[in-house]
Amino acid sequence: MTKFDFEIQISKDEVRNLTIQEEFFWLKQNGKERKVRLHDYSESYRIPYLYEYLMGKVQAQSYSILPSLLINRVKDEGNSIKDLVVLDVGAGSGMMGKALANFGIESIVGIDILPEAAEAAKREYPEVYENYYVEDLSNLSEATEKTLSSKAFNCLICGSALGFNHIPASGWNTAFNAILPNSWIVFNVHREQWEDKGETSFVARHPWIANTEIFEIIEIRNFRYRFYLDGRSLHGSAIIGKKRTNITKIKSF
């Protein structure tokens, strides 16, 4: 059983009706207490197992839903999960990679913009990733771009980072184009953003999703992504499909 050297305290009165960007908790460690935002990832990743603890506290489900969707679809096609070569985008502290590895996937590469994320993944799940790159996908180094292009990825998975606007469209396009045609794409989106038809919707920011020549949606699964810190439900939509061609090859609409 993992022993934690921290305590967290959540006052529902203080966090009531806050947005996901505003949510915070009180962190007690080494006799000191400080206020930390739930989405201050670099801060959470610095402390061993803090992020995993927080995700357990809010009952986050993307780490089980997305891998399950992927495994079920791969098996439905009669293929082996051991043949998957996965690029985990916005890999964070490695929770998605760990879930994939638990299903028997052996080849997983992670990438995240935060050095604290890579340090946490190496510290907490040292056997999960073949490689873990600290890179800005919108300004990818030539060496990493060359390495990713030569890897022959046949799956891209992204737990929440895309759907919650942590990855800009240009960065996502780079990751999308790094994997082979007819590869699996799995990600989740805030359900309100997914269902929105306006100018600020997910589809408006990522028009490739509506272009069947680029991407074919195979399944959409609505689920409770997690709870807010005040107990409200936060809903998400998990999307799984197949890449057909690079985003840059066809003009999106």
PDB file of N, CA and C in Angstrom, residues 25 99 123 172 202:
ATOM      1  N   PHE A  25      -7.431  23.085  -3.576  1.00  0.00           N
ATOM      2  CA  PHE A  25      -7.462  22.351  -2.313  1.00  0.00           C
ATOM      3  C   PHE A  25      -6.328  22.872  -1.440  1.00  0.00           C
ATOM      4  N   ALA A  99      -2.467   2.365 -17.088  1.00  0.00           N
ATOM      5  CA  ALA A  99      -3.707   1.654 -17.394  1.00  0.00           C
ATOM      6  C   ALA A  99      -3.563   0.829 -18.666  1.00  0.00           C
ATOM      7  N   ARG A 123       9.325   8.220 -11.991  1.00  0.00           N
ATOM      8  CA  ARG A 123       9.399   7.901 -10.562  1.00  0.00           C
ATOM      9  C   ARG A 123       8.321   6.899 -10.148  1.00  0.00           C
ATOM     10  N   TRP A 172      -1.762  19.334 -31.585  1.00  0.00           N
ATOM     11  CA  TRP A 172      -2.482  18.092 -31.840  1.00  0.00           C
ATOM     12  C   TRP A 172      -2.251  17.604 -33.265  1.00  0.00           C
ATOM     13  N   PHE A 202     -15.714  22.404 -29.648  1.00  0.00           N
ATOM     14  CA  PHE A 202     -14.560  21.564 -29.936  1.00  0.00           C
ATOM     15  C   PHE A 202     -14.397  21.357 -31.436  1.00  0.00           C
TER      16      PHE A 202
END
